[in-house]
Coordinates of C-alpha atoms and ligand atoms in Angstrom, one line a residue:
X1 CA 123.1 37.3 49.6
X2 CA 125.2 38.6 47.3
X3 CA 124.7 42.1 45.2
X4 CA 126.0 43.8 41.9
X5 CA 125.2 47.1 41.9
X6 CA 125.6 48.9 37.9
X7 CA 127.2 52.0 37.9
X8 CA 129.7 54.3 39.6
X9 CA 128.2 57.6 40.5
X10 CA 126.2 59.1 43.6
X11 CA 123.2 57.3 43.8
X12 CA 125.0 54.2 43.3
X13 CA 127.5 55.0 46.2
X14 CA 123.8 56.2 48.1
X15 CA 122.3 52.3 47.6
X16 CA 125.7 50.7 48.4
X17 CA 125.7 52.6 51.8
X18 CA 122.3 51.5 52.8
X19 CA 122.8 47.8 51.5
X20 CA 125.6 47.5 53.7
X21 CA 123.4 48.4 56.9
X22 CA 121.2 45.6 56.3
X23 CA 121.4 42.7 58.8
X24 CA 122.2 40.2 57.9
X25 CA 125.0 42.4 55.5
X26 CA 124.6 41.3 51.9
X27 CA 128.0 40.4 49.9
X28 CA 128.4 43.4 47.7
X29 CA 129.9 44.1 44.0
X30 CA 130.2 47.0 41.7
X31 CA 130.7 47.7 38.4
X32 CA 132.4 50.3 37.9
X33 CA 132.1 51.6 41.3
X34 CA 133.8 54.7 42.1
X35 CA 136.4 55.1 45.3
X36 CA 133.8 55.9 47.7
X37 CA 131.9 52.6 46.8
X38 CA 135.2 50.7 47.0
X39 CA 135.2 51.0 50.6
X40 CA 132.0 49.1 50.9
X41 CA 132.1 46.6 47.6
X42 CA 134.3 44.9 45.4
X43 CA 134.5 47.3 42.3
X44 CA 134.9 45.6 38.6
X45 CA 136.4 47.6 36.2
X46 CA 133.6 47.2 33.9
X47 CA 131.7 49.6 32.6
X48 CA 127.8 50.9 32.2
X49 CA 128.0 50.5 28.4
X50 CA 129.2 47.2 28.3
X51 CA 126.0 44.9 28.4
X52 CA 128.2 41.8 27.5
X53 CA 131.0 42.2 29.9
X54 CA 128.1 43.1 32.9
X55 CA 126.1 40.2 32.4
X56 CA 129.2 37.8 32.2
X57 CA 130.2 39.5 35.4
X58 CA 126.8 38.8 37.2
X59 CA 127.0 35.4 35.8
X60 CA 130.5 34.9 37.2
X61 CA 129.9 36.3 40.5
X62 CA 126.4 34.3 40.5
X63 CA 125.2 37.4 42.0
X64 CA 121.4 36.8 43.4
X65 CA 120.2 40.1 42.3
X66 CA 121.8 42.8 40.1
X67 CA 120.6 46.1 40.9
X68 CA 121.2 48.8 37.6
X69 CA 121.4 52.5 38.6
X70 CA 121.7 54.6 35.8
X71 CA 119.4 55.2 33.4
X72 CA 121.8 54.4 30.0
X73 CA 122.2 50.9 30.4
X74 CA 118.0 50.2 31.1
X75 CA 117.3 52.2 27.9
X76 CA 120.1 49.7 26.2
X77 CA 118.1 46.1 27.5
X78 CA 120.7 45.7 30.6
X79 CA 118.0 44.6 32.3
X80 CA 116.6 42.2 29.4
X81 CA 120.3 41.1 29.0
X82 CA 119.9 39.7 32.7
X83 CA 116.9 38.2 32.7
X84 CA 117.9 36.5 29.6
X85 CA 120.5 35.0 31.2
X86 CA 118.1 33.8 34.4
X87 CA 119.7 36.8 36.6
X88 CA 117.0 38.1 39.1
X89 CA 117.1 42.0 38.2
X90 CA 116.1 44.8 39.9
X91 CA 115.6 47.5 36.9
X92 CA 112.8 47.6 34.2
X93 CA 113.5 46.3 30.6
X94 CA 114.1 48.5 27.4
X95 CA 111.0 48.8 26.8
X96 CA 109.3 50.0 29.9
X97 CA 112.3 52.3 30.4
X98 CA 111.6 54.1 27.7
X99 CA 109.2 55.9 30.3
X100 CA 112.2 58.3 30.5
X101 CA 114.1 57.2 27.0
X102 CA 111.4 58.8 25.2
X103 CA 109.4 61.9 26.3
X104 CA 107.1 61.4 23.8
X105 CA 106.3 58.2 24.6
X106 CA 105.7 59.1 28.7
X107 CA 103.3 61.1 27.2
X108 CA 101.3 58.9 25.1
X109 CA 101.9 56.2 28.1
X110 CA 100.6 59.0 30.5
X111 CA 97.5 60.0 27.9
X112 CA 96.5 56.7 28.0
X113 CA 96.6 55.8 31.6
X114 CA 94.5 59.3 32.2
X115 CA 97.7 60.9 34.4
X116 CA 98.0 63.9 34.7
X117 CA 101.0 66.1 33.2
X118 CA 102.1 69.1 31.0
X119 CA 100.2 69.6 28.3
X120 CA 103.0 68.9 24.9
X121 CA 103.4 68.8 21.2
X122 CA 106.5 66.8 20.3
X123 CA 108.3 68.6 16.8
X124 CA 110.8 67.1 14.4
X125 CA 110.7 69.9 11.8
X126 CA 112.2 73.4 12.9
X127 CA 109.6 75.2 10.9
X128 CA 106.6 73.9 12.9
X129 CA 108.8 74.8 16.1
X130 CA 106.9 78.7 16.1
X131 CA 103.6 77.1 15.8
X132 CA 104.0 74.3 18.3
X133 CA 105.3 77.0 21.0
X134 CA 102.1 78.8 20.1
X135 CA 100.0 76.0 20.9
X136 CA 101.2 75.2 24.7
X137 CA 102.3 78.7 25.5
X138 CA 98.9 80.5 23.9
X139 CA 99.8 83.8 25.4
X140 CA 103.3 83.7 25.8
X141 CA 103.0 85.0 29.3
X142 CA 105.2 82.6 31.1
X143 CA 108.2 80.6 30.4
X144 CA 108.7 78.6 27.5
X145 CA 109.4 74.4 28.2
X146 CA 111.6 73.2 25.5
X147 CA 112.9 69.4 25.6
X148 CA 115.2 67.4 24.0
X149 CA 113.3 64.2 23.4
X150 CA 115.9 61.2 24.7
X151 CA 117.9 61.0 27.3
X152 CA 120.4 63.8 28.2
X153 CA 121.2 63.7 32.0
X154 CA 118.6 66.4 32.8
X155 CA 120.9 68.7 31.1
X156 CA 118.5 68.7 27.7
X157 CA 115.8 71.0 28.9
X158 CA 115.4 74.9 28.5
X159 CA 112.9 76.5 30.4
X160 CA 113.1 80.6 29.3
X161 CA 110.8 83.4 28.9
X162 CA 113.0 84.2 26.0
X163 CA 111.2 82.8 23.0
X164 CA 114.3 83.2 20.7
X165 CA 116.4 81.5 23.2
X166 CA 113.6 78.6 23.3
X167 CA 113.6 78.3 19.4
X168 CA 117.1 78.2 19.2
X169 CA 117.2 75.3 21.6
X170 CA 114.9 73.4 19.8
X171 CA 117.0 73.9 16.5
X172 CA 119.7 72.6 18.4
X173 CA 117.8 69.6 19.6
X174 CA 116.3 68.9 16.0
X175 CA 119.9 69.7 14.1
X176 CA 121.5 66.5 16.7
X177 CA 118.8 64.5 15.0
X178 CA 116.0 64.1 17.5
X179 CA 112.6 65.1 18.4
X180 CA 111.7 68.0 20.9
X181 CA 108.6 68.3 23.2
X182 CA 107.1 71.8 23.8
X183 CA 105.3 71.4 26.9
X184 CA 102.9 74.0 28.7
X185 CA 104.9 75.4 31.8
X186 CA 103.9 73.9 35.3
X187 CA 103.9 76.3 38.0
X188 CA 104.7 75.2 41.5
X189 CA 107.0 73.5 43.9
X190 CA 108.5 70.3 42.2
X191 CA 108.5 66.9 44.4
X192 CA 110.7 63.3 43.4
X193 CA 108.5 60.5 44.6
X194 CA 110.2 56.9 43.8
X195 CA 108.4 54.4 43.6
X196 CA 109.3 50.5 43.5
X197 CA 107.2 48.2 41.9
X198 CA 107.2 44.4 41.0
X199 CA 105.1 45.4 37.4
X200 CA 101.6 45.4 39.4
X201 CA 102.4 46.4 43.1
X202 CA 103.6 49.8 43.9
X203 CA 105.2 51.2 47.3
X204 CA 106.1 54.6 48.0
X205 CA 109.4 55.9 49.1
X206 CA 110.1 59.1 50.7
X207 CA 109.4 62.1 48.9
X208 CA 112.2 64.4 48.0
X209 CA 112.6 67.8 46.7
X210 CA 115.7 68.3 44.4
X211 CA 117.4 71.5 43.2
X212 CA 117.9 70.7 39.2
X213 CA 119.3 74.9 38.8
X214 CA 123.4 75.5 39.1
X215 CA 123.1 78.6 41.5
X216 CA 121.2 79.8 44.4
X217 CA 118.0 81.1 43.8
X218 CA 117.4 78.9 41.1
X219 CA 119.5 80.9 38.8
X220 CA 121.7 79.1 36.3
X221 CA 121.2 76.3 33.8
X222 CA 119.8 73.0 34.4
X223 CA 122.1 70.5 35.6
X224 CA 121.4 66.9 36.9
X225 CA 120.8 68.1 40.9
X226 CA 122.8 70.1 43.0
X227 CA 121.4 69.1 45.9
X228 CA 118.4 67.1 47.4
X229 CA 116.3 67.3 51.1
X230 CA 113.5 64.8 52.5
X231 CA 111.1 64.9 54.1
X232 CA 109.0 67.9 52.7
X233 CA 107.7 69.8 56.1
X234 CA 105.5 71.9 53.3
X235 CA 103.9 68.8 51.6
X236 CA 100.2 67.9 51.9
X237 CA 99.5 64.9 53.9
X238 CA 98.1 63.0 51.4
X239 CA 100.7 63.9 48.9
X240 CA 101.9 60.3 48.7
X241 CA 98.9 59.0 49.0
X242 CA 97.5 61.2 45.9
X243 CA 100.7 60.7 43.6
X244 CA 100.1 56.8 43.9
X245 CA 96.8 56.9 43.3
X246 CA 96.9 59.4 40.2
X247 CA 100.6 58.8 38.3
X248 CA 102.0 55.6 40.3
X249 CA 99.4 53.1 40.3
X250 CA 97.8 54.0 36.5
X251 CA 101.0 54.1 34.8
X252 CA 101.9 50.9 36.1
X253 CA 98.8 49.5 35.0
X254 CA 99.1 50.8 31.6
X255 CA 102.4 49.2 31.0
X256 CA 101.4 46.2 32.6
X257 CA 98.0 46.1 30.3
X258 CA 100.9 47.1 27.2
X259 CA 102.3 43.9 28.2
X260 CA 105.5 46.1 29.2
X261 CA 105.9 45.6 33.3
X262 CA 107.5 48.2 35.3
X263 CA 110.0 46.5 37.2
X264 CA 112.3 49.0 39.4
X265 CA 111.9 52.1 40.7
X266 CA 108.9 54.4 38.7
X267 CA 110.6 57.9 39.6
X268 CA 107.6 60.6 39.5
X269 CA 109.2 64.0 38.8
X270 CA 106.5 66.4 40.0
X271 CA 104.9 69.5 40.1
X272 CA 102.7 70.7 42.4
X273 CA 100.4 73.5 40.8
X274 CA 97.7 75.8 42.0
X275 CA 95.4 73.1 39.5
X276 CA 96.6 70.3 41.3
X277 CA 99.5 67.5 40.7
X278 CA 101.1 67.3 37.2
X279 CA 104.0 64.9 36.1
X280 CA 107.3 66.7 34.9
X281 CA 108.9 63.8 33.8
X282 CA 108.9 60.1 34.7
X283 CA 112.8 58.2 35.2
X284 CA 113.1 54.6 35.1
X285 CA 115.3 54.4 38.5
X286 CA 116.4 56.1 41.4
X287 CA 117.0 59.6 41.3
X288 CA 120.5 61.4 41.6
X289 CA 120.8 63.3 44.0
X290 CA 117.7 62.4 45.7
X291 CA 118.8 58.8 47.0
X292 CA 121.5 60.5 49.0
X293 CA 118.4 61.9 51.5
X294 CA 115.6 59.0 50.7
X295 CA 117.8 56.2 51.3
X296 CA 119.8 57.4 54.4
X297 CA 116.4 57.9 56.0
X298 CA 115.0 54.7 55.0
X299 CA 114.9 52.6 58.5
X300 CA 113.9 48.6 57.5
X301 CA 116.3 46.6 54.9
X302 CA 116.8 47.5 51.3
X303 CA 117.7 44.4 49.7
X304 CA 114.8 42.6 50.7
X305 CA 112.3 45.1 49.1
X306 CA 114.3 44.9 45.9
X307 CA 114.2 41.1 46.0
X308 CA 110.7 41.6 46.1
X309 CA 110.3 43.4 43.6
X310 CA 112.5 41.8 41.2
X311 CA 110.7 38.3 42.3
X312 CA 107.2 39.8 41.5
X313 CA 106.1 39.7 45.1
X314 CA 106.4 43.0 46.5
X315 CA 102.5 43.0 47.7
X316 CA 103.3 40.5 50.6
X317 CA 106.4 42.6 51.5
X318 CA 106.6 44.7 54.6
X319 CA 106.5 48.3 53.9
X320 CA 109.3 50.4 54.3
X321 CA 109.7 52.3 57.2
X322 CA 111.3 55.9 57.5
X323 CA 113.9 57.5 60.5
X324 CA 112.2 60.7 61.7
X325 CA 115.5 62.4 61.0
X326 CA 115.7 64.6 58.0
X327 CA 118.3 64.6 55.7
X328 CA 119.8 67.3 52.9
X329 CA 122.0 66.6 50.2
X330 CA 124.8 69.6 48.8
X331 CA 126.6 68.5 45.8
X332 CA 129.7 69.4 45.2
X333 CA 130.4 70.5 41.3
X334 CA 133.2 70.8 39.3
X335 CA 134.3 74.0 37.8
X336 CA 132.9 74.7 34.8
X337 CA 129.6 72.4 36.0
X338 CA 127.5 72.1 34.0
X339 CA 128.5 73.3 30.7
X340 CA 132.4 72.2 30.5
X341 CA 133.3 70.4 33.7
X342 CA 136.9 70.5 34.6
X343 CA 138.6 66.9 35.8
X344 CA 141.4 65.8 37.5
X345 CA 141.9 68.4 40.5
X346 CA 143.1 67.2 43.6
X347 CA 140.1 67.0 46.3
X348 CA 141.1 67.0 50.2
X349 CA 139.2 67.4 53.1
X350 CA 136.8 64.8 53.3
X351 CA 137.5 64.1 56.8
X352 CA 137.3 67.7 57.6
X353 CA 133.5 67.7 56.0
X354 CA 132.3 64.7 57.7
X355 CA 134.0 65.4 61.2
X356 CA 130.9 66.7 62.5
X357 CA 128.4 64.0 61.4
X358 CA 128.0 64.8 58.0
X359 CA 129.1 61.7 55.3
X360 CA 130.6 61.8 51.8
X361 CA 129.1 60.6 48.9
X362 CA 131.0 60.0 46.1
X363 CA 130.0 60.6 42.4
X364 CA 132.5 61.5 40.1
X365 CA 135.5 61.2 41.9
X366 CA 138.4 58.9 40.7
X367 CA 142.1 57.7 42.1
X368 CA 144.6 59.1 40.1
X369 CA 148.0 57.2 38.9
X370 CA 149.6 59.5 41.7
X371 CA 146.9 57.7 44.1
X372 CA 145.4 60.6 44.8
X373 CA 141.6 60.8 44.6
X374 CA 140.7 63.8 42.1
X375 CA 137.4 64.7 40.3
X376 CA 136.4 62.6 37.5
X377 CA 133.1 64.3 36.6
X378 CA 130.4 67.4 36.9
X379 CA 129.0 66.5 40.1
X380 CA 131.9 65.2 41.6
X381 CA 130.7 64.4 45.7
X382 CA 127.7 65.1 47.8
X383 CA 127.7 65.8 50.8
X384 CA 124.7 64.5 53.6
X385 CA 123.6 65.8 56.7
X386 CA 121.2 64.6 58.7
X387 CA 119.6 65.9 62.3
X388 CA 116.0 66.3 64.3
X389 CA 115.3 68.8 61.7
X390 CA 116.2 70.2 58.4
X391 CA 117.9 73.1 59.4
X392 CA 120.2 71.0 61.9
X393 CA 120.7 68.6 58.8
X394 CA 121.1 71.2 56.4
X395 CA 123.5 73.3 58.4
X396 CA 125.9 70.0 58.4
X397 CA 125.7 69.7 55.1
X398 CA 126.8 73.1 54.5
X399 CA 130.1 72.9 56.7
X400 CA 130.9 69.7 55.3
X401 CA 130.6 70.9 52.0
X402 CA 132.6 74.3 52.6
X403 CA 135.5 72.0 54.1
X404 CA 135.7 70.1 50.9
X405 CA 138.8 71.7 49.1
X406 CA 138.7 71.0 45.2
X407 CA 139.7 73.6 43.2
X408 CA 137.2 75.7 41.1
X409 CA 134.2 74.1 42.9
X410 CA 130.8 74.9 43.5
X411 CA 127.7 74.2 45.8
X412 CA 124.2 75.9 46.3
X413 CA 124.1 77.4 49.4
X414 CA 120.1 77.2 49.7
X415 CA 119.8 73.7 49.5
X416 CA 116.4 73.2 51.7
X417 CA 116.8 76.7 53.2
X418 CA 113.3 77.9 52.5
X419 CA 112.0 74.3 53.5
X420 CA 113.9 74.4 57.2
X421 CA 112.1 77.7 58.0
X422 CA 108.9 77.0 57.3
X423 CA 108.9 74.2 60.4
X424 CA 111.7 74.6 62.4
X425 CA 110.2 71.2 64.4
X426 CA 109.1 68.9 62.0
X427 CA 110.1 65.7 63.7
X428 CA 107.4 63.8 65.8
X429 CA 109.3 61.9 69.1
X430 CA 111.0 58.6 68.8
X431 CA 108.7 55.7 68.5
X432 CA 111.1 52.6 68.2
X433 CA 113.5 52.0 71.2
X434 CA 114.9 49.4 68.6
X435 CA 116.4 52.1 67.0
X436 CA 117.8 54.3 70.2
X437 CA 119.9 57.3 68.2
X438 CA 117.5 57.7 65.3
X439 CA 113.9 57.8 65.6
X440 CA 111.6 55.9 63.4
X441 CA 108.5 55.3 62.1
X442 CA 106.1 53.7 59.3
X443 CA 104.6 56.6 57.9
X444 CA 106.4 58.1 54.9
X445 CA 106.8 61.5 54.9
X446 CA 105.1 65.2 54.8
X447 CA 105.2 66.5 58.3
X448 CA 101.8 66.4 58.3
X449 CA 101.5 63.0 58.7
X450 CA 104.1 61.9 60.7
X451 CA 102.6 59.9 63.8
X452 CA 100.0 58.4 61.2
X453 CA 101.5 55.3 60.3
X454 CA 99.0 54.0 57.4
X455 CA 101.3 54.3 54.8
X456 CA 100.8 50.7 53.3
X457 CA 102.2 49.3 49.9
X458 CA 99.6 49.5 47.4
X459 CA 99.2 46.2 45.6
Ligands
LIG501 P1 113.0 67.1 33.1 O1 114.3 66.6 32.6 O2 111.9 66.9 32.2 O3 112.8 66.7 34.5 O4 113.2 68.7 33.2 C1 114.3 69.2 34.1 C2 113.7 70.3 34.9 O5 113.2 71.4 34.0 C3 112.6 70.0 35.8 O6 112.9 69.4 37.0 C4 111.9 71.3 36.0 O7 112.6 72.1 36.9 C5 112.1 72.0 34.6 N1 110.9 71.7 33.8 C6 110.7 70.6 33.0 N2 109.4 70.7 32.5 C7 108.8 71.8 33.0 C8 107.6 72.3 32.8 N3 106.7 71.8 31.9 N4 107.3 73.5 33.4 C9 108.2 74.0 34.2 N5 109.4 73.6 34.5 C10 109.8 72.4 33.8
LIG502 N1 117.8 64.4 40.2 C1 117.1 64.2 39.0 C2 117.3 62.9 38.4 O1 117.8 62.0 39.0 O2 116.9 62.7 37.2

């Protein structure tokens, strides 16, 4: 079988890498790719924005599925493009991507299908920006949610208790010549649950947790992730179980009764608050850097559950099942990440970070005309550990990412820290000889319900 795979960042290096374990291997292409990805696939030097020259080279390749990563080229009909052209894609159209091209219309899509979320008031005019705060944040006791209505690598949202900082945010928002929602602020741990469906089907990944805050602590401005962990030792069985039931499963309904099939991954940004599961914000793919963890601990095939979904017959597919192992993700950013990353500097070490067990991901990294690889973006590499637990996979992580050497750089040192000590032995025994050095099972993912292997797609 032969692969494209759009895009050239982490995630994209993340699906590549599992791809390539699948037996039998698929033949795999890129577009752009990046260097980590070349190592694995053929990279064309084409590029995200360029819905012509991508579907001339999936035609040209006769590639039997396309998979698109980011979240830019959905919104622009990449995946309309393809299907156009009798490509079998693996990425919703235009329209059902606005899911996360418009916040607004998440909302009225979420409204509709009865799911539960933030409650919001989207403003285009600054002067009703003082009332609309009024009206989610009554009291103004807790922080003010302030987002930029389309797409803007999760860099558009401002969550502050300053309410002058909030308003001037929106003005910022409005002045570029969009919308902003005002949303009521969700209190609560925040879980990534992908979800692949064929437009009526829907199976569950693993969940993740990511880290969307520069610094430690969650201090620092939003960026795109700065790090990622799965599975969640703290999660409530069910949890999986719950979000399908309550966000997956309507939502893909509604689009489906809209006419509008979700076809790709549905990723559920959630809360988790004391009044039960809300949605943050739904994305059209998979999640960066959350892929890193969910894929590397993903046990059966990945490009036969894409095919299925992308051929509308993911209900008769196997479900996915999960390594016991956990895995953490610490990215490595650029200096200057988020607000003015600095590109070009000379990045060694990678062998020194993954000598221990640990593997590089790459994400906006580049070769430069001295062939030397350098950063080429904010997040410029992740690095992945994996072990029995979370603090064994963690701790890898962490050296590997201290032994990356790229000027100015930064990484979160608390990546899953809080998660590893709240069960130091999370892992249930092997169950698959199959799989001798890493542990398996069906069951998806909380601790909790590990060794309860019901986990079945939904259809
Ligand atoms: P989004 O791009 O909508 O996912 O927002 C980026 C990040 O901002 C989220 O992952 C949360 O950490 C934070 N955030 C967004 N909406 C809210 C909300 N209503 N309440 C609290 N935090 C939020
Ligand atoms: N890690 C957040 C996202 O992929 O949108």
């Amino acid at each position: 079988m032969k692969i494209l795979v759009i895009g050239g960042g982490g995630r994209e290096h993340a699906i590549v890498r599992r791809l390539h374990l699948d037996s039998p291997a698929p033949e795999l292409h890129a577009a752009p790719g990046n260097p980590g990805i070349a190592e694995l696939a053929a990279c064309h030097a084409v590029a995200v924005d360029d819905l012509d020259g991508l579907t001339a080279l999936a035609r040209d390749l006769a590639a039997d599925l396309v998979v698109i990563g980011p979240e830019a080229p959905l919104v622009a009909g990449l995946g309309d493009r393809l299907r156009e052209a009798g490509i079998t894609v693996f990425g919703p159209s235009a329209e059902a991507a606005r899911l996360e091209g418009s916040k607004t219309w998440a909302k009225e899509i979420m409204e509709a299908a009865g799911v539960p979320t933030a409650l919001s008031v989207t403003v285009t005019d600054p002067a009703l920006l003082d009332a609309g705060l009024d009206r989610v944040n009554p009291l103004g006791d807790v922080p003010f949610v302030v987002k930029a209505d389309g797409l803007a690598s999760g860099k558009g949202v401002v969550v502050t208790g300053d309410r002058e900082a909030a308003l001037a945010h929106g003005r910022t928002c409005l002045a570029a010549g969009g919308s902003v929602v005002l949303e009521e602020y969700l209190d609560g741990p925040e879980v990534s649950l992908f979800c692949v469906s064929d437009g009526t089907a829907v199976v569950p990944l693993a969940p993740a947790q990511d880290f969307k805050r520069a610094l430690d602590g969650d201090e620092g401005p939003n960026t795109g992730g700065m790090g990622a962990y799965s599975p969640l030792p703290w999660a409530p069985a069910d949890l999986v179980d719950e979000v399908v039931r309550t966000v997956a499963r309507p939502t893909i309904d509604e689009l489906a009764r809209r006419g509008t099939p979700f076809v790709g991954i549905l990723y559920c940004g959630l809360a988790l608050t004391a009044r039960g599961v809300r949605v943050v914000e739904f994305n059209a793919r998979f999640g960066d850097p959350e892929t890193q963890v969910v894929l590397e601990r993903l046990a059966s095939p990945l490009s036969p559950l894409l095919l299925a979904a992308s051929e509308g017959r993911l209900a008769a597919q196997d479900a996915p099942r999960w390594h016991d192992e956990a895995a953490v993700a610490v990215v490595v950013a650029a200096a200057g990440y988020p607000a003015a990353p600095r590109t070009g500097d000379p990045i060694t070490g990678l062998d020194a970070a993954q000598a221990d067990g640990a593997h590089v991901i790459h994400a906006g990294t580049a070769i430069d005309d001295e062939g030397r690889l350098v950063s080429a973006g904010g997040r410029v590499l992740a690095v992945v550990g994996t072990g029995p637990d979370l603090a064994s996979a963690r701790a890898q992580a962490l050296a590997g990412a201290d032994a990356v050497a790229l000027e100015g750089s930064h990484h979160r040192r608390d990546i899953a820290e809080a998660a590893s000590e709240h069960a130091p032995a999370l892992l249930a025994p092997p169950v698959d000889d199959a799989t001798p050095s890493r542990a398996e099972s069906a069951a998806p993912d909380t601790a909790a319900d590990q060794g309860d292997p019901t986990q079945e797609a939904t259809a």
